[in-house]
Coordinates of C-alpha atoms and ligand atoms in Angstrom, one line a residue:
X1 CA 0.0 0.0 0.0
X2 CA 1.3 3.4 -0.5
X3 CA -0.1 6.8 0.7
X4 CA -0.1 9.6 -1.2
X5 CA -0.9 12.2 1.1
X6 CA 1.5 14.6 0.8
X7 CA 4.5 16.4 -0.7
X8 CA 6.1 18.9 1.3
X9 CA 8.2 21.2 -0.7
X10 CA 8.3 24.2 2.2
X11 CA 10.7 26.7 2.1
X12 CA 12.3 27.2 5.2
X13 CA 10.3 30.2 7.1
X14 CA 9.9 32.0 10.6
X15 CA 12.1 29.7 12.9
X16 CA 16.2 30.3 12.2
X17 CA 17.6 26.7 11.5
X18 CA 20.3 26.0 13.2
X19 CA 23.8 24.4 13.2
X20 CA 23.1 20.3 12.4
X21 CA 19.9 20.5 11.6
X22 CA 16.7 18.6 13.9
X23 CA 15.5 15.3 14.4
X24 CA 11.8 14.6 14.2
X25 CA 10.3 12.2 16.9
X26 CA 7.0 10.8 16.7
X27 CA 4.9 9.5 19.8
X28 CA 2.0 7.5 18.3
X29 CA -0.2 7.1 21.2
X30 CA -3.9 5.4 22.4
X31 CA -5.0 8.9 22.1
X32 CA -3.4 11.1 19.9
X33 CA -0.5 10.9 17.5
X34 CA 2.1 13.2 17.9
X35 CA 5.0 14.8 15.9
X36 CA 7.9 17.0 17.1
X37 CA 11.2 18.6 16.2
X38 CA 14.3 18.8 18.0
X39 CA 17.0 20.4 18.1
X40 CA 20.3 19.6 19.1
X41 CA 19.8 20.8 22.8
X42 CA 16.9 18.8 23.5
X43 CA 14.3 22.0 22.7
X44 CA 11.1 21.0 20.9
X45 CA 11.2 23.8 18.7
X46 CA 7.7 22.4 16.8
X47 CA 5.1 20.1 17.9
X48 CA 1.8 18.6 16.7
X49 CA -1.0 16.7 17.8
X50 CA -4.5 14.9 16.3
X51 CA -6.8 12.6 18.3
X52 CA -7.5 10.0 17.4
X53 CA -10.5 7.3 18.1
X54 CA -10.6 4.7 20.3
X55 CA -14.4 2.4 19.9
X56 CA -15.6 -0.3 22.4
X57 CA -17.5 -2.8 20.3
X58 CA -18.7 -4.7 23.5
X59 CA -17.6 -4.1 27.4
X60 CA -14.4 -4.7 28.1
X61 CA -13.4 -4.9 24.3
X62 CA -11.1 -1.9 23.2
X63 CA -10.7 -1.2 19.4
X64 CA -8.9 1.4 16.9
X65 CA -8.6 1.7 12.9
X66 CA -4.7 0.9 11.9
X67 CA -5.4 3.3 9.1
X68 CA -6.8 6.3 10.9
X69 CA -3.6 6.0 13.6
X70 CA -1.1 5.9 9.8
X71 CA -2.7 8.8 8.3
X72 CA -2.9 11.0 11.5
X73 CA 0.7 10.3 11.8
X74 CA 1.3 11.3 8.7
X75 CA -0.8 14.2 8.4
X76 CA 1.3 15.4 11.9
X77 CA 4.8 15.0 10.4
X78 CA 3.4 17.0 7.6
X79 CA 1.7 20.0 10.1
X80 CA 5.3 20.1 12.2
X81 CA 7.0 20.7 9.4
X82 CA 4.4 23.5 8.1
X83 CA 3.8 24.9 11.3
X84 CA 7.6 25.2 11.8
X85 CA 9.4 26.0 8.4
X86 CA 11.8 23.5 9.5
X87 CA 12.3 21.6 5.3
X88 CA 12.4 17.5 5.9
X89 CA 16.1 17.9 4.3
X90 CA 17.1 20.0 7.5
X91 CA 15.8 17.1 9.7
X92 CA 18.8 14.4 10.3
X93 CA 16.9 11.4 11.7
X94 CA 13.2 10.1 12.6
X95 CA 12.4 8.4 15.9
X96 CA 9.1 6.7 16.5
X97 CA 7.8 5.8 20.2
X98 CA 4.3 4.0 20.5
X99 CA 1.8 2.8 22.7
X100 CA 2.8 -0.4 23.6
X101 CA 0.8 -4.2 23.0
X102 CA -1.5 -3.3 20.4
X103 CA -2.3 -5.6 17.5
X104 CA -2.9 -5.0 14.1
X105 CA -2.5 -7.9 11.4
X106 CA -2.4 -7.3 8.0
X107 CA -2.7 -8.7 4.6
X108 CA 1.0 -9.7 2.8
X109 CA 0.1 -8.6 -0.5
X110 CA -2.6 -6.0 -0.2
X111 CA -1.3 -4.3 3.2
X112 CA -4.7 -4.3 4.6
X113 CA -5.6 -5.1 7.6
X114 CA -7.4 -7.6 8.1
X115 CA -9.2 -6.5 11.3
X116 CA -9.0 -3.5 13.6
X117 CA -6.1 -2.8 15.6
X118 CA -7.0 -4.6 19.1
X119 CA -6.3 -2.3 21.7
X120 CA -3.8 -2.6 24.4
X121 CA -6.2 -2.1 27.2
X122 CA -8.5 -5.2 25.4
X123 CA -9.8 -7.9 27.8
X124 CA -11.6 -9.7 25.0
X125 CA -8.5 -12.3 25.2
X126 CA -9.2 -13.2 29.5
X127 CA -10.1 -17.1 28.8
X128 CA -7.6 -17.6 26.5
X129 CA -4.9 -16.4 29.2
X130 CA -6.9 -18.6 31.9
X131 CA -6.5 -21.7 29.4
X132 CA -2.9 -21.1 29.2
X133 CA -2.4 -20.9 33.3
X134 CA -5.0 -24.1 33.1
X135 CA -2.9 -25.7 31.1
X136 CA 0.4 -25.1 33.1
X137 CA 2.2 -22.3 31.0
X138 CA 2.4 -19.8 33.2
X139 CA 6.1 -20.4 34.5
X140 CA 7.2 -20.9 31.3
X141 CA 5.5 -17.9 30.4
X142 CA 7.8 -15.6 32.8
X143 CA 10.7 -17.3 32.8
X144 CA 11.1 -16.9 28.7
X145 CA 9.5 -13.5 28.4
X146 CA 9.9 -11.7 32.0
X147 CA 5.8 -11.1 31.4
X148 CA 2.9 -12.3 34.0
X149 CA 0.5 -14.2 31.5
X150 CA -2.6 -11.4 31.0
X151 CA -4.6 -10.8 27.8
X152 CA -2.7 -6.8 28.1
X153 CA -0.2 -8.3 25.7
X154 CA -0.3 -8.7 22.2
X155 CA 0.0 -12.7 22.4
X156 CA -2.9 -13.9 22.6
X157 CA -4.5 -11.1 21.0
X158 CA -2.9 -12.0 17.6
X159 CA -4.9 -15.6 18.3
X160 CA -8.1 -14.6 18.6
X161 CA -7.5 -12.7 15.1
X162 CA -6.4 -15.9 14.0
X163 CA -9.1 -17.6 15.4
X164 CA -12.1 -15.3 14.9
X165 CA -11.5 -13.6 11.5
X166 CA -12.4 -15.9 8.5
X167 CA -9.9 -17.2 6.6
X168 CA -7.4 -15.7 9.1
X169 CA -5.8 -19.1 10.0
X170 CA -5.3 -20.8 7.0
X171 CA -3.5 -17.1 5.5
X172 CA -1.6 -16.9 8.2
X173 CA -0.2 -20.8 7.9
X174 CA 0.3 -20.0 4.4
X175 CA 2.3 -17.1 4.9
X176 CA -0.1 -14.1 3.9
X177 CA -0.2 -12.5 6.9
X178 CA 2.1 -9.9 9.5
X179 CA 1.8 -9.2 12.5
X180 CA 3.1 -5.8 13.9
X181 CA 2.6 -3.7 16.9
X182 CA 2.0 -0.2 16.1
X183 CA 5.6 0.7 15.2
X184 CA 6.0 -2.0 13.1
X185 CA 2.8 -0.7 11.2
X186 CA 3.9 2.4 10.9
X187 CA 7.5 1.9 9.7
X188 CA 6.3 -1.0 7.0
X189 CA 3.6 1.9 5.8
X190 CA 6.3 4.7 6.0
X191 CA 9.0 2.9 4.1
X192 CA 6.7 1.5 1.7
X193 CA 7.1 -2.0 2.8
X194 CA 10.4 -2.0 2.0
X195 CA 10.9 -2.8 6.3
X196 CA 9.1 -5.4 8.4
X197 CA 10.8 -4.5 11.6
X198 CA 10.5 -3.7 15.6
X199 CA 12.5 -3.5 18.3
X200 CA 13.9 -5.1 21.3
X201 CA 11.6 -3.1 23.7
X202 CA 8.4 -3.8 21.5
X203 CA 9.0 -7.2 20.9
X204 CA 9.9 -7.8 24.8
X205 CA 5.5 -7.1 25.4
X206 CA 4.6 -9.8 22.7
X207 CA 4.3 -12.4 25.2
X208 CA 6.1 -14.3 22.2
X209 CA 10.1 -13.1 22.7
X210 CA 12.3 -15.1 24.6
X211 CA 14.2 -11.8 26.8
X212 CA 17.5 -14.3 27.1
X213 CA 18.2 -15.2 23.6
X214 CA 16.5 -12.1 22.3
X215 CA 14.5 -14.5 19.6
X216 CA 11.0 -15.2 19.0
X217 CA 10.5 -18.5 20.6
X218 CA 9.3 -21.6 19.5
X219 CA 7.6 -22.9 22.3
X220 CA 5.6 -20.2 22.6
X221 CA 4.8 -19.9 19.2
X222 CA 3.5 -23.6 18.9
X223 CA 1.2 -22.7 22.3
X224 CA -0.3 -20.3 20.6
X225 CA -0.2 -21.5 17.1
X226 CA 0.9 -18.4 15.9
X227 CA 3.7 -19.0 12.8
X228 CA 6.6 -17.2 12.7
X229 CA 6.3 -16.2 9.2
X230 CA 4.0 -13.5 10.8
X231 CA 6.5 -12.0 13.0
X232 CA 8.6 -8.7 12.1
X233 CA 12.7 -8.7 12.4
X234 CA 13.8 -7.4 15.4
X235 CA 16.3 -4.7 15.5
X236 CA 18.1 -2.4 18.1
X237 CA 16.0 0.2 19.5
X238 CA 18.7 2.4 17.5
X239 CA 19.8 2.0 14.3
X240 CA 18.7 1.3 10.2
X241 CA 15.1 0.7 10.1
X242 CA 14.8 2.4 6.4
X243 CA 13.8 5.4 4.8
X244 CA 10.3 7.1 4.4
X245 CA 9.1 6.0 1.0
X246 CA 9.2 9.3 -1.1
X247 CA 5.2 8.3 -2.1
X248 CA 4.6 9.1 1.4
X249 CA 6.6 12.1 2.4
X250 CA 9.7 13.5 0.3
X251 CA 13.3 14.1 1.5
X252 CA 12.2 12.6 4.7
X253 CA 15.8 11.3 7.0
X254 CA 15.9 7.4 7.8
X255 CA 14.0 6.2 10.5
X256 CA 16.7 5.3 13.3
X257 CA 15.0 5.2 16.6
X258 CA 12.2 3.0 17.6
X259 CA 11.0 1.7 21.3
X260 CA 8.1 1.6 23.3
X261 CA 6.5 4.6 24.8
X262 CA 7.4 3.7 28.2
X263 CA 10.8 2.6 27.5
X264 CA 11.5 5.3 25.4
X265 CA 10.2 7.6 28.1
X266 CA 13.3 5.6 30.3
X267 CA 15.9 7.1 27.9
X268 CA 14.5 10.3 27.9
X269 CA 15.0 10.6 31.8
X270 CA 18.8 9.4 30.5
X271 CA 17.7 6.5 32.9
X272 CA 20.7 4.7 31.7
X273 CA 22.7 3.0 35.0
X274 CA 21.2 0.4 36.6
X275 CA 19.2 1.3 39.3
X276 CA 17.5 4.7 37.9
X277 CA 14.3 5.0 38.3
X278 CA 11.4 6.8 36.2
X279 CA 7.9 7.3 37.0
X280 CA 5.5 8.8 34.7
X281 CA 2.0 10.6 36.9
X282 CA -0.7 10.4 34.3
X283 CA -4.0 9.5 34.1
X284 CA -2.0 5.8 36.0
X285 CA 1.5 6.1 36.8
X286 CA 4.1 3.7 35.2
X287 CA 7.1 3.4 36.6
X288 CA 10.2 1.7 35.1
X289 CA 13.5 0.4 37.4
X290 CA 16.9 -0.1 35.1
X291 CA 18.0 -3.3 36.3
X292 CA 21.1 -3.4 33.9
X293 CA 22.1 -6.9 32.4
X294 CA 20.1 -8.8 35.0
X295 CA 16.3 -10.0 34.5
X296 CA 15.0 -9.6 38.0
X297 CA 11.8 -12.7 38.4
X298 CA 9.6 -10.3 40.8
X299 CA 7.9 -11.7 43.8
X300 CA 5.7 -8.3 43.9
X301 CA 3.2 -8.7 40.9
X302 CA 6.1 -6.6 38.9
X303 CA 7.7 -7.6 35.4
X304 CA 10.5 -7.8 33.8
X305 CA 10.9 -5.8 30.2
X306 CA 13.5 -5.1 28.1
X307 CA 14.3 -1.5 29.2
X308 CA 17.1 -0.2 26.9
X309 CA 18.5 -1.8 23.6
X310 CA 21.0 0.9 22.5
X311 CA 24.7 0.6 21.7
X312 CA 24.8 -3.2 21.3
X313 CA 23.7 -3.1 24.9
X314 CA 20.7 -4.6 26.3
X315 CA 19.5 -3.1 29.7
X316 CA 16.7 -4.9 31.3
X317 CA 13.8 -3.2 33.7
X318 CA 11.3 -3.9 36.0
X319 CA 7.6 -2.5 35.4
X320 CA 5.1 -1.7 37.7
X321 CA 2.1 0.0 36.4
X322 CA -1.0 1.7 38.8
X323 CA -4.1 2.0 37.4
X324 CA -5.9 5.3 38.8
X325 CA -3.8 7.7 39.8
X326 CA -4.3 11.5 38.0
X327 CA -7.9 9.5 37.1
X328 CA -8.6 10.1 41.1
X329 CA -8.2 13.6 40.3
X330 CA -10.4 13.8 37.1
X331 CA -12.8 11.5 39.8
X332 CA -12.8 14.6 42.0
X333 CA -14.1 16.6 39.4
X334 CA -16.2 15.1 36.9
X335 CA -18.2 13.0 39.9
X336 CA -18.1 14.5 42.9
X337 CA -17.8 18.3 41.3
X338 CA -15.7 19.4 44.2
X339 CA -12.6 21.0 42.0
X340 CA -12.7 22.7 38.9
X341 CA -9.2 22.2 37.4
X342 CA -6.4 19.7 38.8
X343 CA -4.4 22.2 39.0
X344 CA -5.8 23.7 42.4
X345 CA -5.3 20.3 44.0
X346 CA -1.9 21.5 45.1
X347 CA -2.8 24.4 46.7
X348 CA -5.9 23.1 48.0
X349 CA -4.2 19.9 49.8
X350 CA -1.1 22.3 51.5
X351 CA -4.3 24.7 53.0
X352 CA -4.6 21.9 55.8
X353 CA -2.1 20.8 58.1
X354 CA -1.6 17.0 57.8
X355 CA -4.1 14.4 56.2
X356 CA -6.1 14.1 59.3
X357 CA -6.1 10.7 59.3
X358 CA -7.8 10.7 56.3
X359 CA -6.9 8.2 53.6
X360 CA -8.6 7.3 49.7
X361 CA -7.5 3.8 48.1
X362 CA -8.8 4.5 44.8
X363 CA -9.4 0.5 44.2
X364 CA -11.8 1.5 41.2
X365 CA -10.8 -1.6 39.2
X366 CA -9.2 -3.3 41.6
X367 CA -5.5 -3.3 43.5
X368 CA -2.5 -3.4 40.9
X369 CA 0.9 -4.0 42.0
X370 CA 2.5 -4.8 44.5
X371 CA -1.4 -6.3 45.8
X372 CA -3.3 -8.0 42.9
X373 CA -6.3 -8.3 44.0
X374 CA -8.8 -7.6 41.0
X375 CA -11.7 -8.0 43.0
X376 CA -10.8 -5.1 45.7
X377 CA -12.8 -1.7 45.2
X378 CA -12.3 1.6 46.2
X379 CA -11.9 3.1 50.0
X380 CA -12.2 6.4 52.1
X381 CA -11.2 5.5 55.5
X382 CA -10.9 8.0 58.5
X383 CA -13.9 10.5 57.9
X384 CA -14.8 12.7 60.5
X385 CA -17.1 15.4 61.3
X386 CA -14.3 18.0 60.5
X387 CA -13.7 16.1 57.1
X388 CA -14.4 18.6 54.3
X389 CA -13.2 19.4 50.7
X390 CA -9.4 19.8 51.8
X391 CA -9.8 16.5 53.1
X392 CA -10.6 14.6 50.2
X393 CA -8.8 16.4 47.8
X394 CA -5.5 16.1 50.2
X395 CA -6.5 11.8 50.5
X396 CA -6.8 11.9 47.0
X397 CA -3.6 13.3 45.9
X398 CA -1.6 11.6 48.9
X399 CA -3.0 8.0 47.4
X400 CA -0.5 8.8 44.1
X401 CA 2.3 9.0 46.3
X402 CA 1.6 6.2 48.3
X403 CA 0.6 3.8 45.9
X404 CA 4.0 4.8 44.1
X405 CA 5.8 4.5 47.2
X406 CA 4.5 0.8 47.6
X407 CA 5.6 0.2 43.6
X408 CA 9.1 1.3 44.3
X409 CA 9.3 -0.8 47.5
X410 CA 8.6 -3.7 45.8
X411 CA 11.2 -2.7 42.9
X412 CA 13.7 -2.2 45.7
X413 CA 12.9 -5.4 47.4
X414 CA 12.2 -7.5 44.1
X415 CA 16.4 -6.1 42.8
X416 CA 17.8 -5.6 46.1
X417 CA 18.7 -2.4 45.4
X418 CA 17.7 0.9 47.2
X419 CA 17.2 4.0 45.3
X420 CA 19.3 6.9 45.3
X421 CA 17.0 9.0 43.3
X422 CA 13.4 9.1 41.4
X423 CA 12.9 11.3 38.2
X424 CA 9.3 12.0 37.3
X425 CA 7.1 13.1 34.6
X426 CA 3.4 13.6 33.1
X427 CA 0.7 15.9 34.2
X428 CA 1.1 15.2 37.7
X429 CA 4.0 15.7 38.2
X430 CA 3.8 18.9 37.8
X431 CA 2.0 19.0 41.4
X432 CA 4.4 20.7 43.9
X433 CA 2.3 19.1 46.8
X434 CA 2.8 15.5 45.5
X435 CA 6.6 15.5 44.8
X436 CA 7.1 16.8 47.9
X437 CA 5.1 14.4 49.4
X438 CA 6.3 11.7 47.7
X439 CA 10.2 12.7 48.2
X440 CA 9.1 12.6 52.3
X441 CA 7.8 9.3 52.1
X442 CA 10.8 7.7 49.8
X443 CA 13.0 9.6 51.5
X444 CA 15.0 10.3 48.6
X445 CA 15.2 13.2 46.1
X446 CA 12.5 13.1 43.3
X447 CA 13.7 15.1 40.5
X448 CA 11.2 16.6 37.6
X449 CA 12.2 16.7 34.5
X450 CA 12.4 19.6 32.5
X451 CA 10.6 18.4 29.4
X452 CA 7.3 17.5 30.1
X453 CA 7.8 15.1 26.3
X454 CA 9.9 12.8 28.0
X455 CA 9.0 9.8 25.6
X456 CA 9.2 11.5 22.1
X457 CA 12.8 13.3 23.2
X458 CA 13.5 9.6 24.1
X459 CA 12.5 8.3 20.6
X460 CA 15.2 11.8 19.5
X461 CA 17.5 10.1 21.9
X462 CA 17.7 7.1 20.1
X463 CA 17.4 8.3 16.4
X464 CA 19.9 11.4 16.7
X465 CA 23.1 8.6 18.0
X466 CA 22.3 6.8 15.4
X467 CA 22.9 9.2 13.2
X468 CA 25.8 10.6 15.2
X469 CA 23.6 13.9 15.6
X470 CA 24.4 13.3 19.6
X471 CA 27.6 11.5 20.1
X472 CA 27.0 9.1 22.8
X473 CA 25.1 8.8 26.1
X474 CA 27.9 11.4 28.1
X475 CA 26.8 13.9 25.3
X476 CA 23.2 13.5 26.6
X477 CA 23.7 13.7 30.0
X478 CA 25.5 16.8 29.8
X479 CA 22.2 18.3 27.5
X480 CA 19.8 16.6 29.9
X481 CA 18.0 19.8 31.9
X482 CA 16.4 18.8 35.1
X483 CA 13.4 20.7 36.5
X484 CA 12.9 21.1 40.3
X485 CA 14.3 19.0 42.6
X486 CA 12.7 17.4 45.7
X487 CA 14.6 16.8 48.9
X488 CA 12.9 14.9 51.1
X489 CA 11.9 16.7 54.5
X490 CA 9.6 14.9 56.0
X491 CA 9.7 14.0 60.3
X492 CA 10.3 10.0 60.2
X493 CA 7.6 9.5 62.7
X494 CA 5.1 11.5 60.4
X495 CA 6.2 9.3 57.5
X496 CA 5.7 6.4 59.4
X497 CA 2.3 7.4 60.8
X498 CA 0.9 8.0 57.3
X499 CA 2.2 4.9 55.8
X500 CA 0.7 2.8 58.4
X501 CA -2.7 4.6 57.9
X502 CA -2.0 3.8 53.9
X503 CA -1.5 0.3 54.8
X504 CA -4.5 -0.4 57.0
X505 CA -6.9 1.4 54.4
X506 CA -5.6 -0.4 51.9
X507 CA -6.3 -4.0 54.2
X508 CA -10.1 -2.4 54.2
X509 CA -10.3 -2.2 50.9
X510 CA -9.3 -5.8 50.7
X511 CA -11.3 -7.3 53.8
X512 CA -14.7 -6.0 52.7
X513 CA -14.7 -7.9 49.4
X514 CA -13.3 -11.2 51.0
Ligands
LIG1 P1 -2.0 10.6 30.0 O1 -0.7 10.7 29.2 O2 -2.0 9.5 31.0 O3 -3.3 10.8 29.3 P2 -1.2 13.2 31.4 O4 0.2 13.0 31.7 O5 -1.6 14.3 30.5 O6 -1.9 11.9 31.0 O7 -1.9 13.3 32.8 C1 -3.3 13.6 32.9 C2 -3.8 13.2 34.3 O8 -3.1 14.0 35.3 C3 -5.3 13.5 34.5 O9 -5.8 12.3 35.1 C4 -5.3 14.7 35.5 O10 -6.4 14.5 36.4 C5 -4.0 14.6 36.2 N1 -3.4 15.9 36.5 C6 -3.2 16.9 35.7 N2 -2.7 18.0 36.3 C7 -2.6 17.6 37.6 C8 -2.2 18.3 38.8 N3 -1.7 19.5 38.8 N4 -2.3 17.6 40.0 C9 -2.8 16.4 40.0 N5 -3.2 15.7 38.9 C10 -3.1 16.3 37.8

């Protein structure tokens, strides 16, 4: 298939263009694509975004159109350039980052799809992952892949395609079908189909790669039934994965970064020694430990990824994701209606002294890690008479910290390391009461950073060396700007008061289900 959407023949306008030129970065995510230019000191000079849609054929099924995520992407590179004046010719190198999981599979010859992409958060794929714990795979499961068996990744996912769209099997056996997570779909469409490729961190969320041998594996393949004629190449997260065809974009650089958004969002903190930490405060918070050349088999409910695959170097991670944490705030006021903005929350939660006993385990879907326990639901423990506004909102923000405090426990605990440090990004973030909050329960510095695009400057990261546009990691680390630091100041006694009050809520939340 080739697009024809656009040829950019721009002179170069407003913005002055500097000594080696930019690198463009894309960040394809469940929401909105994204497109952004660089320039050699990490500054986005030029961004753009489009939404784009996200259906739910039936509860608990999540689904999007491959085609609509390829031509919004496009249609951004295009705008950043516009919007800019920056020429593709003055742009050195391409880096892609992308939400993570999500299936599409496509037709060999035609380049169709041959269903919608399934989603990452899709739990249309729960008795297939119960069949494969039934049936004993679960062990084998983590050991090969560092993954706890759940229908989030794209394994069994690419199954039920095979399984439930006609004609899918017997195409796939005969070789007339790929497989690609959105990367992969995006850098087959934008080279033309010249490159059938992902990378390291991508593949390592399959469920299907073996983290140890970096290969596909066979095993789990054949449990699966999934042939590996359907499966991409898999590259370093840095390096050759083509050009952009010139049907879909002219003078466009070669594409030279690729990883997932969160693991991109690791290099972008330059979370490159083992140990370093990043957590990212959205809508959930996912936080991602650099565990260097050891694969850490968690005892928490954590997993094991592969964090960083740059410079012939593979750095492994451990992953702990929570489900509601700046969703408690958008809780606070889209259904109870007691803020406006989340941006008062900070000023709103230092206007009272101390918590006042007062804890929220926002439960809504259950307990993540380091719990599990899907069947919990949500909590406010410790109301009083006095309890008003301040008192919620203060619970509410205090649960973020505290339920990030109890992922990077189990991190600690799981690699038997402790943490010198904790860089943080997202919306959140951003919220002078948290940090500081969390920084007095860690007791350790947490450290903003100062580009709030953490994963698309990774994706720049990882395109721009490369290309030799940044040298090497030292050359990044001296660029890298920090935004406010944290110390932590909190009274030990206090810190230990309100993490016992955490921790009995949180056995509440538990106990009233059971
Ligand atoms: P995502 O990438 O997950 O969509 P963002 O990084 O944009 O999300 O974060 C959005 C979330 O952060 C929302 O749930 C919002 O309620 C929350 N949020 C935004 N600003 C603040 C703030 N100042 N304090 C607390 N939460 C905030």
């Amino acid at each position: 298939m080739s697009i024809s959407l656009v040829d950019l023949t721009l002179s170069e306008g407003a913005y002055p263009v500097q000594g080696s030129g930019y690198i463009m970065a894309l960040d394809s995510g469940t929401t909105s694509v994204r497109a952004l230019i660089v320039d050699e000191y990490d500054d986005i000079v030029a961004s753009a975004a489009k939404p784009i849609s996200v259906s739910y054929p039936q509860p608990g099924w999540v689904e999007q159109d491959p085609m609509e995520i390829l031509a919004s992407q496009i249609a951004v590179m295009a705008e950043v350039q516009f919007k800019s004046g920056i020429h593709s010719d003055r742009i050195a190198a391409l880096g892609i980052s992308n939400q993570r999981e999500t299936c599409v599979v496509w037709d060999r010859d035609s380049g169709q799809p041959i269903y919608n992409a399934i989603g990452w958060q899709c739990r249309r794929t729960a008795s297939i992952v119960d069949e494969l714990i039934a049936a004993g795979y679960e062990d084998v499961i983590r050991d090969k892949t560092g993954l706890t068996p759940d229908p989030y990744f794209s394994a069994t996912k690419i199954k039920w395609v095979l399984d439930n769209v006609s004609g899918a099997r017997e195409a796939a056996e005969a070789g007339e079908l790929m497989f690609g997570t959105i990367d992969t779909w995006l850098i087959y469409n934008l080279t033309g189909g010249a490159v059938y490729a992902t990378d390291y961190t991508n593949a390592s969320r399959t469920m299907l790669f073996n983290i140890h041998t970096l290969d596909w594996d066979d095993e789990l393949l054949d449990m699966l039934g999934i042939p590996r004629s359907m499966l991409p190449e898999v590259r370093w997260s840095s390096g050759d994965f083509g050009h952009v065809s010139s049907e879909v974009m002219t003078h466009m650089p070669p594409i030279t970064g690729v990883a997932g958004d969160q693991q991109a969002s690791l290099f972008g903190h330059c979370c490159f020694e083992r140990g370093d930490t990043k957590n990212t405060y959205g809508t959930g918070c996912f936080m991602l430990m650099n565990t260097g050349d050891e694969i850490v088999r968690s005892e928490n409910g954590l997993i094991s990824t592969i964090g960083i695959a740059e410079g012939g170097t593979i750095s492994y991670a451990l992953e702990g994701s929570i489900f509601h944490a700046g969703s408690v705030i958008q809780w606070l006021r889209d259904k109870l209606g007691i803020i406006a903005d989340a941006a008062e929350t900070a000023e709103i939660s230092q206007s009272v002294e101390d918590n006042a006993g007062c804890y929220l385990v926002p439960a809504f879907s259950g307990l993540g890690a380091p719990w599990w326990d899907p069947t919990a639901r949500g909590l406010i423990a410790g109301l009083t008479a006095a309890s008003d506004r301040a008192t919620l909102v203060r619970a509410a923000c205090e649960s973020m910290a505290y339920q990030s405090h109890d992922v990077l426990r189990a991190m600690e605990a799981d690699s038997h390391m402790t943490l010198g440090g904790l860089s943080v990004d997202g919306a959140a973030s951003r919220n002078e009461f948290i940090m500081q909050f969390q920084a007095d329960l860690l007791g350790i510095p947490v450290v903003q950073t100062d580009s709030v695009e953490t994963t698309a400057l990774g994706a720049a990261y990882l395109a721009g060396l490369a290309v030799g546009y940044w040298e090497d990691r030292e050359e990044l680390l001296q660029n890298h700007a920090h935004g406010r630091r944290f110390e932590p100041r909190g009274d030990p006694e206090d810190t230990a008061r309100y993490l016992a009050g955490w921790r009995d809520a949180v056995s509440r939340t538990r106990t009233v289900i059971e």
